[in-house]
Amino acid sequence: MKVLSIAIGADHGGVDLKSHLVAALKAAGHTVRDFGTDGTASVDYPDFAAPVSAAVTAGEADFGVLVCGTGIGMQIAANRNPGIRATVLHNTTEARLTRAHNNANIACFGGRTIGVEVALDALNVFLSTPYEGGRHDRRLAKIERPVA
Ligand code: RB5
């Protein structure tokens, strides 16, 4: 298994699932940089999407993981950053295809919408599926410059 550097963050809606994901990632031997939050006090998800996205963009992390109540707010916030392709995952099929076709670099989860085991399976597939390249390079290049 390739050892990966993973940046992870959550808001109060995702902090419980984040703790399970952090434990599993560490147990698998990956390096985890946890940007919080660490408790159940209400916080703002963009404050955690920002440093995780920055770590991925800077190449300090191979991948990011973001968890909020639904994963949707984190996905929206992360995708505002150049070079970030963040995807909410609900199953292993989405995890496989968003790596293979979209070269996604941040996996988002909903702490209130997915079970721990399903999230862990999806994350494992996400981290182990290579980007296919080829025809997808052209499409991803168009995303990087969307305004004609
Ligand atoms: C916080 O209540 C909730 O809005 C947040 O965790 C997330 O689901 C937003 O998309």
XYZ file of N, CA and C and ligand atoms in Angstrom:
454
model
N 0.843 -1.200 0.000
C 0.000 0.000 0.000
C 0.877 1.249 0.000
N 0.513 2.190 -0.859
C 1.254 3.443 -0.895
C 0.853 4.296 0.309
N 1.850 4.805 1.032
C 1.543 5.701 2.157
C 1.205 7.071 1.597
N 0.061 7.596 2.015
C -0.426 8.882 1.519
C -0.437 9.915 2.630
N -0.336 11.176 2.212
C -0.513 12.288 3.132
C -1.928 12.835 2.934
N -2.725 12.837 4.002
C -4.132 13.203 3.912
C -4.408 14.398 4.813
N -5.008 15.446 4.247
C -5.496 16.588 5.040
C -6.989 16.383 5.269
N -7.435 16.569 6.512
C -8.835 16.287 6.830
C -9.407 17.407 7.692
N -10.693 17.673 7.498
C -11.370 18.688 8.298
C -12.854 18.403 8.349
N -13.510 18.971 9.346
C -14.952 18.765 9.523
C -15.542 19.937 10.285
N -16.861 20.093 10.167
C -17.565 20.987 11.076
C -18.243 20.120 12.141
N -19.101 20.746 12.947
C -19.749 20.010 14.042
C -20.642 18.884 13.518
N -21.177 19.039 12.297
C -22.015 17.996 11.714
C -21.232 16.797 11.223
N -19.924 16.952 11.119
C -19.099 15.873 10.589
C -18.019 15.389 11.528
N -17.964 15.983 12.728
C -16.826 15.694 13.604
C -16.804 14.240 14.055
N -17.961 13.637 14.268
C -17.979 12.244 14.716
C -17.472 11.308 13.616
N -17.985 11.492 12.408
C -17.505 10.653 11.299
C -16.034 10.911 11.048
N -15.599 12.169 11.151
C -14.167 12.475 10.953
C -13.296 11.648 11.898
N -13.718 11.508 13.148
C -12.891 10.760 14.105
C -12.726 9.309 13.660
N -13.772 8.723 13.100
C -13.671 7.346 12.595
C -12.740 7.281 11.384
N -12.848 8.270 10.498
C -12.009 8.273 9.291
C -10.541 8.486 9.660
N -10.279 9.402 10.592
C -8.891 9.642 11.025
C -8.290 8.372 11.609
N -9.047 7.697 12.471
C -8.540 6.466 13.097
C -8.228 5.416 12.042
N -9.115 5.273 11.065
C -8.900 4.257 10.028
C -7.716 4.613 9.140
N -7.581 5.886 8.799
C -6.465 6.303 7.946
C -5.130 6.075 8.654
N -5.078 6.411 9.933
C -3.839 6.200 10.699
C -3.540 4.709 10.835
N -4.583 3.919 11.084
C -4.388 2.470 11.227
C -3.867 1.862 9.934
N -4.229 2.471 8.809
C -3.759 1.981 7.507
C -2.349 2.467 7.195
N -1.786 3.322 8.059
C -0.411 3.774 7.882
C -0.254 5.099 7.184
N -1.361 5.749 6.856
C -1.274 7.038 6.178
C -0.900 8.151 7.163
N -0.349 9.231 6.621
C -0.044 10.414 7.421
C -1.256 11.335 7.371
N -1.765 11.716 8.541
C -2.997 12.500 8.611
C -2.711 13.847 9.257
N -3.107 14.913 8.559
C -3.042 16.264 9.135
C -4.483 16.704 9.386
N -4.849 16.788 10.651
C -6.231 17.047 11.049
C -6.394 18.531 11.376
N -7.203 19.225 10.576
C -7.428 20.660 10.755
C -8.631 20.958 11.646
N -9.198 19.943 12.321
C -10.353 20.152 13.168
C -11.642 20.199 12.361
N -12.723 20.536 12.975
C -12.956 20.876 14.344
C -12.852 19.641 15.235
N -12.739 19.869 16.534
C -12.523 18.741 17.438
C -13.671 18.530 18.411
N -14.677 19.378 18.349
C -15.794 19.227 19.286
C -17.115 19.441 18.578
N -18.191 19.440 19.364
C -19.535 19.536 18.773
C -20.081 20.968 18.778
N -19.288 21.940 19.246
C -19.724 23.339 19.191
C -19.912 23.763 17.745
N -20.948 24.575 17.501
C -21.261 24.991 16.143
C -20.141 25.852 15.546
N -19.691 25.459 14.359
C -18.636 26.184 13.642
C -19.070 26.330 12.189
N -18.271 27.027 11.389
C -18.618 27.293 9.990
C -17.762 26.428 9.063
N -18.417 25.593 8.248
C -17.679 24.629 7.424
C -16.656 25.274 6.480
N -16.885 26.517 5.940
C -15.840 27.070 5.055
C -14.500 27.265 5.759
N -14.526 27.449 7.080
C -13.280 27.653 7.822
C -12.420 26.395 7.858
N -13.009 25.257 7.555
C -12.260 23.994 7.541
C -12.000 23.526 6.113
N -12.908 23.891 5.206
C -12.659 23.582 3.792
C -11.431 24.345 3.294
N -11.226 25.561 3.783
C -10.129 26.406 3.279
C -8.745 25.812 3.539
N -8.398 25.461 4.786
C -7.034 24.942 4.996
C -6.799 23.576 4.375
N -7.830 22.748 4.319
C -7.669 21.439 3.679
C -7.440 21.636 2.177
N -8.218 22.524 1.554
C -8.034 22.808 0.127
C -6.645 23.385 -0.129
N -6.210 24.289 0.736
C -4.892 24.910 0.566
C -3.784 23.872 0.655
N -3.920 22.933 1.552
C -2.890 21.889 1.697
C -2.817 21.030 0.439
N -3.966 20.743 -0.155
C -3.980 19.928 -1.374
C -3.407 20.736 -2.537
N -3.855 21.987 -2.676
C -3.379 22.835 -3.771
C -1.864 23.032 -3.701
N -1.346 23.173 -2.484
C 0.092 23.402 -2.304
C 0.912 22.134 -2.469
N 0.240 20.992 -2.601
C 0.972 19.738 -2.714
C 1.474 19.213 -1.387
N 0.995 19.810 -0.292
C 1.389 19.333 1.038
C 0.619 18.069 1.412
N -0.502 17.848 0.761
C -1.300 16.642 0.983
C -1.611 16.014 -0.375
N -1.585 14.685 -0.419
C -1.962 13.988 -1.654
C -3.458 14.126 -1.915
N -4.251 14.025 -0.846
C -5.697 14.120 -0.940
C -6.234 14.846 0.288
N -7.464 15.368 0.139
C -8.180 15.946 1.265
C -9.444 15.162 1.541
N -9.909 15.261 2.793
C -11.189 14.683 3.201
C -11.917 15.746 4.011
N -13.174 16.013 3.645
C -13.968 17.025 4.338
C -15.330 16.442 4.712
N -15.745 16.713 5.950
C -17.009 16.161 6.436
C -17.826 17.275 7.076
N -19.072 17.434 6.625
C -20.031 18.299 7.312
C -21.322 17.504 7.461
N -22.437 18.155 7.678
C -23.673 17.406 7.887
C -24.049 16.586 6.667
N -23.944 17.216 5.504
C -24.310 16.546 4.256
C -23.128 16.295 3.327
N -22.022 16.959 3.574
C -20.890 16.963 2.645
C -21.030 18.005 1.555
N -22.230 18.548 1.408
C -22.497 19.456 0.288
C -21.844 20.821 0.498
N -21.982 21.370 1.689
C -21.358 22.666 1.951
C -19.856 22.607 1.781
N -19.255 21.531 2.273
C -17.811 21.353 2.125
C -17.438 21.244 0.652
N -18.229 20.503 -0.116
C -17.942 20.346 -1.545
C -17.982 21.698 -2.247
N -19.028 22.480 -1.963
C -19.171 23.790 -2.608
C -17.999 24.695 -2.235
N -17.672 24.734 -0.951
C -16.597 25.615 -0.482
C -15.250 25.193 -1.070
N -14.968 23.919 -1.054
C -13.666 23.440 -1.543
C -13.508 23.710 -3.034
N -14.592 23.545 -3.790
C -14.494 23.690 -5.240
C -14.333 25.137 -5.695
N -14.396 26.088 -4.789
C -14.090 27.482 -5.134
C -12.591 27.700 -5.325
N -11.786 26.744 -4.898
C -10.332 26.904 -4.941
C -9.759 26.307 -6.225
N -8.863 27.059 -6.897
C -8.261 26.540 -8.127
C -7.581 25.196 -7.900
N -7.796 24.295 -8.821
C -7.124 23.004 -8.749
C -7.802 21.994 -7.853
N -8.861 22.413 -7.178
C -9.581 21.481 -6.310
C -10.749 20.870 -7.061
N -10.858 19.546 -6.962
C -12.002 18.801 -7.497
C -12.540 17.954 -6.353
N -13.543 18.509 -5.677
C -14.113 17.880 -4.477
C -15.459 17.258 -4.825
N -15.704 16.067 -4.295
C -16.909 15.316 -4.633
C -17.541 14.733 -3.376
N -18.845 14.917 -3.227
C -19.554 14.210 -2.158
C -19.705 12.753 -2.564
N -19.326 11.858 -1.670
C -19.391 10.423 -1.943
C -20.451 9.751 -1.086
N -21.214 8.860 -1.741
C -22.230 8.074 -1.017
C -21.986 6.581 -1.138
N -21.082 6.180 -2.009
C -20.855 4.753 -2.248
C -19.519 4.554 -2.964
N -19.131 3.301 -3.121
C -17.837 2.999 -3.733
C -17.826 3.255 -5.238
N -18.987 3.178 -5.870
C -19.032 3.438 -7.316
C -18.696 4.899 -7.602
N -19.304 5.802 -6.848
C -18.981 7.222 -7.027
C -17.508 7.474 -6.705
N -17.004 6.805 -5.683
C -15.600 6.988 -5.293
C -14.668 6.555 -6.421
N -14.969 5.410 -7.024
C -14.116 4.891 -8.101
C -14.181 5.797 -9.329
N -15.389 6.176 -9.724
C -15.523 6.934 -10.967
C -15.039 8.375 -10.829
N -15.184 8.978 -9.654
C -14.718 10.361 -9.538
C -13.196 10.436 -9.474
N -12.561 9.353 -9.073
C -11.100 9.313 -9.189
C -10.693 9.018 -10.636
N -11.314 8.002 -11.230
C -10.906 7.559 -12.565
C -11.195 8.616 -13.622
N -12.335 9.302 -13.510
C -12.760 10.222 -14.572
C -12.538 11.699 -14.225
N -12.735 12.070 -12.969
C -12.661 13.486 -12.578
C -11.333 13.846 -11.902
N -10.507 12.842 -11.637
C -9.265 13.074 -10.889
C -9.550 13.875 -9.617
N -10.648 13.522 -8.935
C -11.026 14.224 -7.699
C -9.894 14.133 -6.686
N -9.678 15.231 -5.980
C -8.602 15.238 -4.988
C -9.089 15.511 -3.565
N -10.384 15.758 -3.400
C -10.962 15.854 -2.051
C -12.244 15.036 -2.012
N -12.342 14.154 -1.031
C -13.551 13.360 -0.799
C -14.365 14.020 0.314
N -15.635 14.279 0.029
C -16.523 14.890 1.022
C -17.562 13.862 1.465
N -17.915 13.929 2.742
C -18.913 13.011 3.287
C -19.890 13.784 4.162
N -21.092 13.252 4.265
C -22.097 13.815 5.160
C -22.195 13.003 6.439
N -21.827 13.612 7.528
C -21.885 12.908 8.803
C -23.302 12.525 9.201
N -24.294 13.235 8.643
C -25.691 12.954 8.962
C -26.379 12.120 7.880
N -25.635 11.775 6.819
C -26.286 11.121 5.680
C -25.637 9.811 5.252
N -24.547 9.391 5.890
C -23.878 8.154 5.481
C -23.410 7.419 6.727
N -23.432 6.100 6.662
C -22.918 5.293 7.763
C -21.401 5.211 7.733
N -20.839 4.902 8.898
C -19.380 4.867 9.020
C -18.772 3.823 8.087
N -19.343 2.632 8.041
C -18.753 1.559 7.235
C -18.794 1.893 5.744
N -19.915 2.469 5.310
C -20.040 2.831 3.891
C -19.035 3.930 3.549
N -18.891 4.902 4.448
C -17.928 5.985 4.220
C -16.501 5.446 4.160
N -16.167 4.533 5.056
C -14.814 3.965 5.055
C -14.538 3.184 3.778
N -15.511 2.408 3.330
C -15.330 1.667 2.072
C -15.133 2.622 0.904
N -15.958 3.670 0.855
C -15.849 4.642 -0.229
C -14.498 5.351 -0.183
N -14.046 5.701 1.013
C -12.764 6.398 1.130
C -11.615 5.491 0.693
N -11.667 4.235 1.064
C -10.602 3.311 0.646
C -10.540 3.181 -0.871
N -11.689 3.099 -1.510
C -11.711 3.016 -2.973
C -11.204 4.324 -3.580
N -11.638 5.447 -3.020
C -11.194 6.766 -3.497
C -9.671 6.853 -3.466
N -9.062 6.435 -2.372
C -7.618 6.597 -2.198
C -6.807 5.613 -3.040
N -7.421 4.545 -3.476
C -6.664 3.507 -4.190
C -6.963 3.439 -5.691
N -7.851 4.305 -6.178
C -8.193 4.278 -7.609
C -7.388 5.329 -8.359
N -6.643 4.940 -9.390
C -5.869 5.928 -10.153
C -6.744 6.695 -11.145
N -6.309 7.881 -11.466
C -6.931 8.680 -12.533
C -6.592 8.047 -13.869
N -7.581 7.965 -14.757
C -7.382 7.300 -16.052
C -6.678 8.183 -17.080
N -6.793 9.521 -16.932
C -6.183 10.398 -17.920
C -6.886 10.278 -19.261
N -6.093 10.353 -20.351
C -6.656 10.209 -21.697
C -7.684 11.289 -22.002
N -8.883 10.859 -22.443
C -9.931 11.810 -22.844
C -10.365 12.711 -21.698
N -10.141 12.269 -20.460
C -10.574 13.071 -19.314
C -9.686 14.296 -19.100
N -8.446 14.236 -19.576
C -7.563 15.406 -19.453
C -8.180 16.626 -20.137
N -8.741 16.405 -21.324
C -9.334 17.515 -22.086
C -10.506 18.130 -21.306
N -11.315 17.304 -20.695
C -12.490 17.794 -19.965
C -12.080 18.534 -18.696
N -11.085 18.006 -18.008
C -10.639 18.681 -16.782
C -9.977 20.012 -17.115
N -9.295 20.088 -18.245
C -8.694 21.363 -18.656
C -9.778 22.407 -18.886
N -10.924 21.995 -19.409
C -12.029 22.936 -19.628
C -12.628 23.420 -18.317
N -12.572 22.608 -17.281
C -13.059 23.036 -15.971
C -12.151 24.105 -15.381
N -10.857 23.983 -15.659
C -9.886 24.939 -15.101
C -10.021 26.325 -15.731
N -10.620 26.404 -16.907
C -10.849 27.718 -17.546
C -12.273 27.724 -18.103
N -13.259 27.807 -17.186
C -14.650 27.610 -17.593
C -15.263 28.794 -18.339
N -14.725 30.035 -18.208
C -15.336 31.182 -18.854
C -14.613 31.464 -20.161
N -15.358 31.406 -21.265
C -14.733 31.598 -22.581
C -14.328 33.042 -22.795
C -24.460 22.677 9.738
O -25.640 22.698 10.448
C -24.697 22.171 8.316
O -25.315 23.172 7.568
C -23.406 21.753 7.686
O -22.819 20.739 8.443
C -23.472 21.195 6.277
O -24.404 20.167 6.192
C -23.628 22.165 5.202
O -23.645 21.813 4.028
